[in-house]
Tab-separated table of C-alpha atoms and ligand atoms in Angstrom:
chain	number	residue	atom	x	y	z
A	1	MET	CA	10.289	-3.160	-8.210
A	2	THR	CA	7.184	-1.140	-9.047
A	3	ALA	CA	3.919	-2.667	-7.958
A	4	ARG	CA	0.409	-1.332	-7.582
A	5	LEU	CA	-1.468	-3.574	-5.232
A	6	LEU	CA	-4.742	-3.755	-3.371
A	7	ILE	CA	-5.365	-5.902	-0.311
A	8	VAL	CA	-8.967	-6.844	0.442
A	9	GLY	CA	-10.373	-8.878	3.294
A	10	PRO	CA	-13.063	-8.855	5.909
A	11	GLN	CA	-12.504	-6.991	9.159
A	12	GLY	CA	-10.250	-9.089	11.339
A	13	SER	CA	-8.623	-10.798	8.351
A	14	GLY	CA	-5.257	-9.253	9.173
A	15	LYS	CA	-5.157	-7.161	5.999
A	16	GLY	CA	-3.694	-4.141	7.801
A	17	THR	CA	-0.772	-6.139	9.211
A	18	GLN	CA	-0.142	-8.058	6.009
A	19	GLY	CA	-0.456	-4.901	3.929
A	20	VAL	CA	2.324	-3.193	5.884
A	21	ARG	CA	4.540	-6.284	5.654
A	22	VAL	CA	4.142	-6.542	1.891
A	23	GLY	CA	4.444	-2.799	1.285
A	24	ASP	CA	7.580	-2.515	3.410
A	25	ALA	CA	9.216	-5.520	1.770
A	26	LEU	CA	8.559	-4.078	-1.690
A	27	GLY	CA	9.476	-0.537	-0.671
A	28	ILE	CA	6.151	0.905	-1.809
A	29	ALA	CA	3.804	3.340	-0.033
A	30	VAL	CA	1.131	1.680	2.085
A	31	VAL	CA	-2.095	3.643	1.915
A	32	SER	CA	-4.702	2.609	4.483
A	33	THR	CA	-7.838	4.733	4.367
A	34	GLY	CA	-8.808	3.528	7.838
A	35	ASP	CA	-5.451	4.713	9.202
A	36	VAL	CA	-5.794	8.071	7.431
A	37	PHE	CA	-9.258	8.624	8.909
A	38	ARG	CA	-8.178	7.516	12.400
A	39	ALA	CA	-5.215	9.927	12.254
A	40	HIS	CA	-7.573	12.784	11.359
A	41	VAL	CA	-9.900	11.854	14.215
A	42	LYS	CA	-6.973	11.778	16.644
A	43	GLU	CA	-5.661	15.139	15.484
A	44	GLY	CA	-9.129	16.667	15.563
A	45	THR	CA	-8.955	18.037	12.010
A	46	GLU	CA	-12.099	19.194	10.227
A	47	LEU	CA	-12.199	15.911	8.295
A	48	GLY	CA	-11.694	14.053	11.577
A	49	LEU	CA	-14.663	15.793	13.167
A	50	GLN	CA	-16.764	14.996	10.091
A	51	VAL	CA	-16.032	11.271	10.206
A	52	THR	CA	-15.801	10.427	13.927
A	53	SER	CA	-19.375	9.267	14.370
A	54	ILE	CA	-19.341	7.434	11.027
A	55	LEU	CA	-16.264	5.430	12.023
A	56	ASP	CA	-17.620	4.656	15.471
A	57	ALA	CA	-20.848	3.313	13.972
A	58	GLY	CA	-18.886	1.149	11.518
A	59	ASP	CA	-20.517	2.856	8.531
A	60	LEU	CA	-18.745	3.938	5.344
A	61	VAL	CA	-17.462	7.466	4.992
A	62	PRO	CA	-19.153	9.079	1.933
A	63	ASP	CA	-17.475	8.096	-1.336
A	64	GLU	CA	-16.608	11.645	-2.430
A	65	LEU	CA	-14.765	12.314	0.797
A	66	THR	CA	-12.907	8.997	0.740
A	67	SER	CA	-11.995	9.221	-2.919
A	68	ALA	CA	-10.654	12.754	-2.444
A	69	VAL	CA	-8.458	11.531	0.413
A	70	VAL	CA	-7.091	8.703	-1.741
A	71	ARG	CA	-6.467	10.936	-4.777
A	72	ASP	CA	-4.565	13.324	-2.584
A	73	ARG	CA	-2.516	10.550	-0.981
A	74	LEU	CA	-1.681	8.776	-4.254
A	75	GLY	CA	-0.625	12.123	-5.679
A	76	GLN	CA	2.234	12.351	-3.211
A	77	ALA	CA	5.742	11.609	-4.399
A	78	ASP	CA	6.234	8.343	-2.521
A	79	ALA	CA	3.278	6.755	-4.316
A	80	ALA	CA	4.546	7.608	-7.790
A	81	ASP	CA	6.406	4.331	-8.215
A	82	GLY	CA	3.977	1.965	-6.629
A	83	PHE	CA	1.648	1.603	-3.689
A	84	LEU	CA	-0.401	-0.855	-1.725
A	85	LEU	CA	-3.979	0.173	-1.029
A	86	ASP	CA	-5.670	-1.152	2.117
A	87	GLY	CA	-9.347	-0.381	2.615
A	88	TYR	CA	-9.974	1.368	-0.697
A	89	PRO	CA	-11.832	0.714	-2.944
A	90	ARG	CA	-14.515	-0.765	-0.734
A	91	ASN	CA	-17.547	-0.627	-3.038
A	92	LEU	CA	-18.262	-0.563	-6.770
A	93	ALA	CA	-18.494	3.229	-6.982
A	94	GLN	CA	-15.004	3.509	-5.491
A	95	VAL	CA	-13.705	0.915	-7.970
A	96	MET	CA	-14.939	3.103	-10.832
A	97	HIS	CA	-13.423	6.159	-9.243
A	98	LEU	CA	-10.042	4.482	-8.782
A	99	ASP	CA	-10.123	3.173	-12.381
A	100	GLN	CA	-10.656	6.692	-13.626
A	101	PHE	CA	-7.937	8.145	-11.449
A	102	LEU	CA	-5.342	5.495	-12.323
A	103	GLY	CA	-6.359	5.556	-15.995
A	104	GLY	CA	-5.581	9.265	-16.036
A	105	ARG	CA	-2.044	8.422	-14.914
A	106	ASP	CA	-1.728	5.547	-17.364
A	107	GLU	CA	-1.562	3.125	-14.458
A	108	LYS	CA	-3.526	0.108	-13.306
A	109	LEU	CA	-3.587	-2.341	-10.424
A	110	ASP	CA	-1.194	-5.253	-10.890
A	111	ALA	CA	-2.721	-7.588	-8.331
A	112	VAL	CA	-5.492	-7.802	-5.770
A	113	ILE	CA	-4.699	-9.862	-2.686
A	114	ALA	CA	-7.961	-11.257	-1.328
A	115	LEU	CA	-7.600	-12.634	2.187
A	116	ILE	CA	-10.116	-15.369	2.865
A	117	VAL	CA	-11.160	-15.753	6.501
A	118	PRO	CA	-14.381	-17.394	7.723
A	119	ARG	CA	-16.796	-15.095	9.526
A	120	ASN	CA	-16.544	-16.838	12.913
A	121	GLU	CA	-12.755	-16.446	12.820
A	122	SER	CA	-13.047	-12.720	11.944
A	123	VAL	CA	-15.463	-12.107	14.783
A	124	ALA	CA	-13.222	-13.967	17.252
A	125	ARG	CA	-10.163	-11.930	16.214
A	126	LEU	CA	-12.034	-8.610	16.360
A	127	THR	CA	-13.403	-9.380	19.778
A	128	ALA	CA	-9.887	-10.181	21.011
A	129	ARG	CA	-8.557	-6.959	19.426
A	130	ALA	CA	-11.309	-4.962	21.117
A	131	ALA	CA	-10.040	-6.176	24.482
A	132	GLU	CA	-6.387	-5.394	23.605
A	133	GLN	CA	-6.490	-2.176	21.601
A	134	GLY	CA	-9.818	-0.610	22.470
A	135	ARG	CA	-10.487	0.634	18.943
A	136	THR	CA	-13.695	2.624	19.212
A	137	ASP	CA	-15.259	0.771	16.268
A	138	ASP	CA	-14.633	-2.667	17.732
A	139	THR	CA	-17.930	-2.728	19.602
A	140	GLU	CA	-20.203	-5.698	18.923
A	141	GLU	CA	-22.647	-3.515	17.002
A	142	ALA	CA	-20.042	-1.750	14.848
A	143	ILE	CA	-18.326	-5.061	14.080
A	144	ALA	CA	-21.612	-6.499	12.831
A	145	THR	CA	-22.208	-3.386	10.709
A	146	ARG	CA	-18.720	-3.527	9.188
A	147	LEU	CA	-18.903	-7.244	8.402
A	148	GLY	CA	-22.361	-6.751	6.864
A	149	ILE	CA	-21.044	-3.929	4.646
A	150	TYR	CA	-18.075	-6.108	3.691
A	151	GLU	CA	-20.285	-8.950	2.564
A	152	ARG	CA	-22.801	-6.740	0.735
A	153	GLU	CA	-20.601	-4.037	-0.784
A	154	THR	CA	-16.936	-5.002	-0.655
A	155	ALA	CA	-16.925	-8.701	-1.566
A	156	PRO	CA	-18.636	-7.896	-4.935
A	157	ILE	CA	-15.712	-5.693	-6.019
A	158	LEU	CA	-13.654	-8.875	-6.252
A	159	ASP	CA	-15.860	-10.068	-9.125
A	160	VAL	CA	-14.859	-6.996	-11.132
A	161	TYR	CA	-11.182	-7.614	-10.500
A	162	ARG	CA	-11.587	-11.358	-11.180
A	163	THR	CA	-12.735	-10.603	-14.714
A	164	ARG	CA	-9.409	-8.771	-15.127
A	165	GLY	CA	-7.517	-11.841	-13.914
A	166	ILE	CA	-5.683	-10.008	-11.155
A	167	VAL	CA	-7.166	-11.565	-7.996
A	168	ASP	CA	-5.092	-13.882	-5.809
A	169	GLU	CA	-7.159	-15.601	-3.155
A	170	ILE	CA	-5.063	-16.208	-0.072
A	171	ASP	CA	-6.050	-18.382	2.856
A	172	GLY	CA	-5.909	-15.955	5.787
A	173	VAL	CA	-6.046	-18.609	8.492
A	174	GLY	CA	-2.668	-19.453	9.989
A	175	THR	CA	0.200	-17.623	11.642
A	176	LEU	CA	1.122	-14.144	10.392
A	177	ASP	CA	4.284	-15.564	8.812
A	178	GLU	CA	2.411	-18.352	7.069
A	179	VAL	CA	-0.061	-15.910	5.552
A	180	THR	CA	2.749	-13.529	4.483
A	181	ALA	CA	4.548	-16.427	2.790
A	182	ARG	CA	1.369	-17.337	0.883
A	183	ILE	CA	0.996	-13.750	-0.319
A	184	PHE	CA	4.605	-13.591	-1.497
A	185	ALA	CA	4.256	-16.909	-3.300
A	186	ALA	CA	1.298	-15.491	-5.209
A	187	LEU	CA	3.106	-12.245	-6.042
A	188	GLU	CA	6.122	-14.240	-7.142
A	189	ALA	CA	3.962	-16.323	-9.476
A	190	ARG	CA	2.845	-13.043	-11.076
A	191	GLY	CA	6.413	-11.858	-11.450
A	192	ILE	CA	5.724	-8.953	-9.099
A	193	VAL	CA	8.426	-9.990	-6.650
A	194	ALA	CA	11.640	-11.750	-7.491
A	195	PRO	CA	12.190	-15.019	-5.562
A	196	SER	CA	15.203	-13.437	-3.851
A	197	ALA	CA	13.025	-10.696	-2.338
A	198	VAL	CA	11.256	-13.163	-0.055
B	1	ADP	P1	-11.876	-2.386	9.175
B	1	ADP	O1	-11.582	-2.979	7.821
B	1	ADP	O2	-11.449	-3.259	10.304
B	1	ADP	O3	-13.281	-1.918	9.324
B	1	ADP	P2	-10.412	-0.022	8.380
B	1	ADP	O4	-9.258	0.542	9.136
B	1	ADP	O5	-10.142	-0.529	7.005
B	1	ADP	O6	-10.948	-1.127	9.349
B	1	ADP	O7	-11.581	1.067	8.279
B	1	ADP	C1	-12.114	1.691	9.415
B	1	ADP	C2	-13.284	2.612	9.024
B	1	ADP	O8	-12.806	3.676	8.159
B	1	ADP	C3	-14.416	1.971	8.237
B	1	ADP	O9	-15.335	1.305	9.082
B	1	ADP	C4	-15.029	3.210	7.554
B	1	ADP	O10	-15.819	3.970	8.444
B	1	ADP	C5	-13.811	4.039	7.213
B	1	ADP	N1	-13.305	3.713	5.858
B	1	ADP	C6	-12.100	3.130	5.573
B	1	ADP	N2	-11.961	2.971	4.245
B	1	ADP	C7	-13.110	3.434	3.675
B	1	ADP	C8	-13.584	3.519	2.342
B	1	ADP	N3	-12.848	3.087	1.305
B	1	ADP	N4	-14.811	4.064	2.126
B	1	ADP	C9	-15.531	4.499	3.140
B	1	ADP	N5	-15.161	4.435	4.426
B	1	ADP	C10	-13.967	3.911	4.705
């Protein structure tokens, strides 16, 4: 089934994990801007070199650069029949950019999954992840920067999508399976997944 989805949530909300689960189950391309940037950093590409210090500080990569990466990725064949975006759009300018891009293809987002996780829970999860995975942007300072940007710049994009009636707020506290089940129930209610797909 074709679906064009966006998953939004504060850092530590589990959006990356849930995004992959949902995308895989629906057979659609999962496009995580954070993953794309981290891959470039790892491979030492020109883009990687440009964004390394930005990522480490927890700041946003400039919109033009990010939007170009997303346009390029969504232009690939596997995203033609649906995709799940994780980490983009992250501010109002990016929402406008995505609207323009999708409008040009006669497409639009079908649903926005908003994972709701209280700040203290996010911080606890990120701190635990820092110990396990050693992501270079999981320092105390970068975490605070990222959560601040989320609250100031990313949370407001949900208001835009709410006026379109496409936001599903999902309680992100619980086991991974519980949260996945809540997401699928919401997508089912929208007719995006058939009950048998769950
Ligand atoms: P998290 O949500 O935990 O911060 P992500 O993997 O989504 O992790 O993003 C990691 C970093 O990648 C961000 O802190 C930012 O520097 C960069 N990034 C990802 N998506 C965007 C975006 N849409 N616009 C600007 N920068 C982005």
